[in-house]
Amino acid sequence: AALREGYERFDPRAYLHNNYLPPRADFSSEEFVVPWKLRCLAETFASGEIRGRTLIDVGSGPTIYQLLSACDHFEEIVATDYLAVNREELGRWARGDPGTFDWSPFIRHVCKIEGRGEPWQEKQRRLRQRLRRILPIDVHQPDPLGAPLHPKADAIVSAFCLEAVSPDRAAFARALAHVGSLLRPGGHALLLGALGESFYLAGAAALPVVPLGEDDVRGALRAAGFGLRDFRSYAMPPALRTGVDDVDGVFFVHAQK
Ligand code: SAH
């Protein structure tokens, strides 16, 4: 209930400002956190192994960076969020409405690290075209989308959602299992998340986060029936500890159901 109340005050603009502008979104060096996240995803999708019809992004929030490398490999991308304000923000971006957040530095950077010489506008167009559905979701429900999914997704992405909506480690593990039920056997899960974080700010909202260690993430994956393919972690440098949260680091996981 406390979490739900916190999210009623979640301000998408403030959240974007805190996390997706400099100093965290600084593309001049790979030591900053946003380029690190984008490289994890770009390198993982570069293998060509993760592909199919549908990819579901769980808890998209107001952001699309997590879909930039993914969108080349799926016919349809489904974005999801619990909050209408975030779904509306994503819808405005997908339609190309004026005044939405400028993701072009992210798109340019991903095109650069993917190294195929693709013009960034091309990737933006492809993502907008494939992002056909933006759905409500609640990861605390055994069927997070409200009904069992048929057919199941070929892959899921989830970034900074499960630990940010779970009151404790047991709830995090249950939420991961719920999300895993959206995936077909053999399907891939790519997770980014916060390590050792107890809160983050989004305007007037201060959201509690369950502080996770690397072993909590590994244990929850195993319990949810995933095999671990890759685990990476990033230590938040002092210069990026800006007071918008108390995050210690970031994990990246590639797991397979
Ligand atoms: N994926 C984005 C946003 C993460 S912030 C990023 O990488 O930055 C956490 C998100 O979880 C918010 O958008 C919030 O609205 C969403 N959320 C809150 N409660 C939720 C729930 N019960 N189920 C799924 N998502 C939820």
Coordinates of C-alpha atoms and ligand atoms in Angstrom, one line a residue:
A1 CA 0.0 0.0 0.0
A2 CA 2.9 2.4 0.9
L3 CA 4.5 1.7 -2.5
R4 CA 1.2 2.3 -4.3
E5 CA 0.8 5.6 -2.6
G6 CA 4.4 6.6 -3.4
Y7 CA 3.8 5.8 -7.1
E8 CA 0.7 8.1 -7.1
R9 CA 3.2 11.0 -6.8
F10 CA 5.7 9.6 -9.4
D11 CA 6.7 12.5 -11.8
P12 CA 7.9 11.1 -15.1
R13 CA 9.7 14.4 -16.1
A14 CA 11.6 14.5 -12.8
Y15 CA 12.5 10.8 -13.1
L16 CA 13.9 11.4 -16.6
H17 CA 15.8 14.5 -15.4
N18 CA 17.3 12.6 -12.5
N19 CA 18.5 9.6 -14.4
Y20 CA 18.6 10.3 -18.2
L21 CA 20.4 13.7 -18.4
P22 CA 24.0 14.4 -17.5
P23 CA 25.9 13.5 -15.4
R24 CA 24.4 10.0 -15.6
A25 CA 23.6 10.2 -19.3
D26 CA 27.0 11.5 -20.4
F27 CA 28.2 9.8 -23.7
S28 CA 31.7 11.2 -23.6
S29 CA 33.0 8.2 -21.7
E30 CA 32.0 4.6 -21.2
E31 CA 32.7 5.0 -17.4
F32 CA 29.3 6.7 -17.0
V33 CA 26.3 4.6 -16.1
V34 CA 24.0 5.1 -19.1
P35 CA 26.7 4.1 -21.7
W36 CA 27.4 1.1 -19.5
K37 CA 23.8 0.0 -19.6
L38 CA 23.5 0.5 -23.4
R39 CA 26.7 -1.5 -24.0
C40 CA 25.4 -4.4 -22.0
L41 CA 22.3 -4.6 -24.1
A42 CA 24.1 -3.9 -27.4
E43 CA 26.7 -6.6 -26.8
T44 CA 24.0 -9.1 -25.8
F45 CA 21.8 -8.6 -28.8
A46 CA 24.8 -8.5 -31.1
S47 CA 25.1 -12.4 -30.9
G48 CA 21.8 -12.6 -32.9
E49 CA 20.7 -15.4 -30.7
I50 CA 17.9 -13.4 -29.0
R51 CA 15.2 -12.9 -31.5
G52 CA 11.6 -13.7 -32.3
R53 CA 8.1 -12.4 -32.7
T54 CA 7.4 -10.6 -29.4
L55 CA 9.5 -8.9 -26.8
I56 CA 7.8 -7.5 -23.7
D57 CA 9.4 -4.7 -21.7
V58 CA 8.3 -4.9 -18.0
G59 CA 7.9 -1.6 -16.2
S60 CA 9.0 0.5 -19.1
G61 CA 8.4 3.7 -17.1
P62 CA 8.8 6.8 -19.4
T63 CA 11.9 5.4 -21.0
I64 CA 12.8 3.7 -24.3
Y65 CA 16.6 3.4 -24.1
Q66 CA 16.2 -0.2 -23.0
L67 CA 14.6 -1.1 -26.3
L68 CA 17.1 0.4 -28.8
S69 CA 19.3 -2.7 -29.4
A70 CA 16.3 -5.1 -28.9
C71 CA 14.1 -3.6 -31.5
D72 CA 16.1 -4.9 -34.4
H73 CA 15.4 -8.5 -33.4
F74 CA 11.6 -8.6 -32.8
E75 CA 8.6 -8.0 -35.0
E76 CA 6.7 -6.5 -32.1
I77 CA 7.8 -4.7 -29.0
V78 CA 5.3 -4.4 -26.1
A79 CA 6.0 -1.7 -23.5
T80 CA 4.2 -1.9 -20.1
D81 CA 3.8 0.2 -17.0
Y82 CA 1.7 0.3 -13.9
L83 CA 1.2 4.1 -14.2
A84 CA -1.0 5.8 -16.8
V85 CA 1.3 8.9 -16.7
N86 CA 4.2 6.7 -17.9
R87 CA 2.2 4.9 -20.6
E88 CA 1.0 8.3 -21.9
E89 CA 4.5 9.7 -22.0
L90 CA 5.6 6.6 -24.0
G91 CA 2.6 6.9 -26.3
R92 CA 3.5 10.6 -27.0
W93 CA 7.0 9.6 -27.9
A94 CA 5.9 6.7 -30.1
R95 CA 3.6 9.0 -32.0
G96 CA 6.3 11.6 -32.4
D97 CA 4.4 14.3 -30.6
P98 CA 6.3 17.5 -30.0
G99 CA 7.8 18.3 -26.5
T100 CA 8.6 14.8 -25.4
F101 CA 11.9 13.7 -23.9
D102 CA 14.8 13.9 -26.4
W103 CA 16.2 10.3 -26.8
S104 CA 18.3 11.2 -29.8
P105 CA 21.6 11.2 -27.9
F106 CA 20.9 7.7 -26.7
I107 CA 19.9 6.5 -30.2
R108 CA 23.0 8.0 -31.8
H109 CA 25.2 6.4 -29.2
V110 CA 23.6 3.0 -29.7
C111 CA 24.0 3.3 -33.5
K112 CA 27.6 4.2 -32.9
I113 CA 28.4 1.2 -30.5
E114 CA 26.5 -1.2 -32.7
G115 CA 28.9 -0.1 -35.4
R116 CA 26.7 -0.9 -38.5
G117 CA 26.7 2.7 -39.7
E118 CA 23.0 2.9 -39.3
P119 CA 21.6 6.5 -39.3
W120 CA 19.9 7.1 -35.9
Q121 CA 16.7 8.3 -37.5
E122 CA 16.4 4.9 -39.1
K123 CA 16.6 3.2 -35.7
Q124 CA 14.1 5.6 -34.1
R125 CA 11.7 5.0 -37.0
R126 CA 12.0 1.2 -36.5
L127 CA 11.4 1.3 -32.8
R128 CA 8.4 3.6 -33.2
Q129 CA 6.9 1.3 -35.8
R130 CA 7.4 -1.9 -33.8
L131 CA 6.3 -0.4 -30.5
R132 CA 2.6 -1.1 -31.2
R133 CA 1.2 -1.8 -27.7
I134 CA 1.7 0.0 -24.4
L135 CA -0.1 -2.0 -21.7
P136 CA -0.9 -1.7 -18.0
I137 CA 0.9 -4.2 -15.8
D138 CA 1.3 -5.2 -12.2
V139 CA 4.2 -7.5 -11.4
H140 CA 2.6 -8.4 -8.1
Q141 CA -0.2 -10.3 -9.8
P142 CA 0.5 -13.9 -10.9
D143 CA -0.7 -12.8 -14.3
P144 CA 1.0 -9.4 -14.6
L145 CA -0.9 -8.4 -17.7
G146 CA -4.3 -9.4 -16.2
A147 CA -4.7 -12.7 -18.1
P148 CA -2.3 -15.5 -19.2
L149 CA -0.4 -14.6 -22.3
H150 CA -1.0 -16.6 -25.5
P151 CA 1.4 -17.1 -27.2
K152 CA 4.1 -16.4 -24.7
A153 CA 6.8 -13.8 -25.3
D154 CA 10.1 -14.8 -26.9
A155 CA 12.0 -12.4 -24.7
I156 CA 11.5 -10.0 -21.9
V157 CA 13.4 -6.9 -20.8
S158 CA 13.0 -5.3 -17.5
A159 CA 15.0 -2.3 -16.2
F160 CA 14.9 -0.9 -12.6
C161 CA 11.4 -2.1 -12.0
L162 CA 11.2 -5.3 -9.8
E163 CA 13.4 -4.0 -7.0
A164 CA 11.7 -0.6 -7.2
V165 CA 8.2 -2.0 -6.6
S166 CA 8.9 -4.8 -4.1
P167 CA 8.8 -4.2 -0.3
D168 CA 11.3 -7.0 0.4
R169 CA 13.5 -9.7 -1.2
A170 CA 10.7 -12.3 -1.1
A171 CA 8.4 -10.0 -3.0
F172 CA 11.1 -9.3 -5.5
A173 CA 11.6 -13.1 -6.1
R174 CA 7.8 -13.6 -6.5
A175 CA 7.6 -10.7 -8.9
L176 CA 10.4 -12.2 -11.0
A177 CA 8.6 -15.5 -11.1
H178 CA 5.3 -13.7 -12.2
V179 CA 7.2 -11.9 -15.0
G180 CA 8.9 -15.2 -15.9
S181 CA 5.5 -16.7 -16.6
L182 CA 5.1 -14.3 -19.6
L183 CA 8.1 -16.0 -21.3
R184 CA 8.1 -19.2 -23.4
P185 CA 10.4 -22.0 -22.4
G186 CA 13.8 -21.2 -23.8
G187 CA 12.9 -17.5 -23.9
H188 CA 15.4 -14.9 -22.8
A189 CA 15.3 -12.4 -20.0
L190 CA 17.4 -9.3 -19.9
L191 CA 17.4 -7.5 -16.6
L192 CA 19.0 -4.3 -15.4
G193 CA 18.6 -3.2 -11.8
A194 CA 19.8 -1.4 -8.8
L195 CA 22.2 -3.0 -6.2
G196 CA 22.1 -1.8 -2.6
E197 CA 19.5 0.9 -3.2
S198 CA 16.9 1.8 -0.5
F199 CA 15.1 4.7 -2.2
Y200 CA 15.0 6.9 -5.3
L201 CA 13.3 10.3 -6.0
A202 CA 10.9 11.2 -8.8
G203 CA 9.7 14.7 -8.1
A204 CA 7.5 14.8 -5.0
A205 CA 7.7 11.0 -4.8
A206 CA 10.4 9.2 -2.7
L207 CA 10.1 5.5 -3.7
P208 CA 11.3 2.8 -1.4
V209 CA 13.5 0.1 -3.0
V210 CA 14.5 -3.3 -1.7
P211 CA 18.3 -3.2 -1.4
L212 CA 19.6 -6.2 -3.3
G213 CA 23.0 -7.9 -3.3
E214 CA 24.3 -9.8 -6.4
D215 CA 23.4 -13.2 -4.7
D216 CA 19.8 -12.1 -4.1
V217 CA 19.5 -11.6 -7.9
R218 CA 21.1 -14.9 -8.7
G219 CA 19.0 -16.8 -6.1
A220 CA 15.7 -15.3 -7.3
L221 CA 16.6 -16.2 -10.9
R222 CA 17.3 -19.8 -10.0
A223 CA 14.1 -20.0 -7.9
A224 CA 12.1 -18.7 -10.9
G225 CA 13.4 -21.4 -13.2
F226 CA 16.0 -19.3 -15.1
G227 CA 19.5 -20.4 -16.1
L228 CA 22.1 -17.7 -15.8
R229 CA 23.9 -16.9 -19.1
D230 CA 25.7 -13.6 -18.1
F231 CA 26.0 -11.5 -15.0
R232 CA 27.7 -8.1 -15.0
S233 CA 27.9 -5.4 -12.4
Y234 CA 28.9 -1.7 -12.3
A235 CA 29.9 0.3 -9.3
M236 CA 28.4 3.7 -9.1
P237 CA 31.2 6.2 -9.2
P238 CA 31.2 9.0 -6.6
A239 CA 30.6 11.7 -9.3
L240 CA 27.3 10.0 -10.2
R241 CA 26.0 9.8 -6.6
T242 CA 23.9 12.9 -7.0
G243 CA 21.4 12.4 -4.2
V244 CA 18.5 11.4 -6.4
D245 CA 18.9 7.9 -4.9
D246 CA 21.4 5.9 -2.8
V247 CA 22.3 3.3 -5.4
D248 CA 25.6 1.4 -4.9
G249 CA 25.7 -0.2 -8.3
V250 CA 23.9 -1.7 -11.2
F251 CA 23.5 -5.3 -12.3
F252 CA 22.9 -6.7 -15.8
V253 CA 21.6 -10.2 -16.3
H254 CA 21.1 -12.4 -19.3
A255 CA 19.1 -15.4 -18.3
Q256 CA 17.2 -18.1 -20.1
K257 CA 14.0 -19.9 -19.0
Ligands
SAH1 N1 12.3 0.9 -16.9 C1 12.5 2.3 -16.6 C2 11.7 2.8 -15.4 C3 11.9 2.1 -14.1 S1 11.2 3.0 -12.7 C4 14.0 2.6 -16.5 O1 14.8 1.8 -16.8 O2 14.3 3.7 -16.0 C5 10.1 1.8 -12.0 C6 8.8 1.6 -12.8 O3 8.0 0.6 -12.2 C7 8.0 2.9 -12.8 O4 7.7 3.3 -14.2 C8 6.7 2.5 -12.1 O5 5.5 3.2 -12.6 C9 6.6 1.0 -12.4 N2 5.8 0.3 -11.4 C10 5.3 0.7 -10.2 N3 4.6 -0.3 -9.7 C11 4.6 -1.3 -10.5 C12 4.0 -2.6 -10.5 N4 3.2 -3.0 -9.4 N5 4.2 -3.4 -11.5 C13 4.9 -3.0 -12.6 N6 5.5 -1.8 -12.7 C14 5.3 -1.0 -11.6

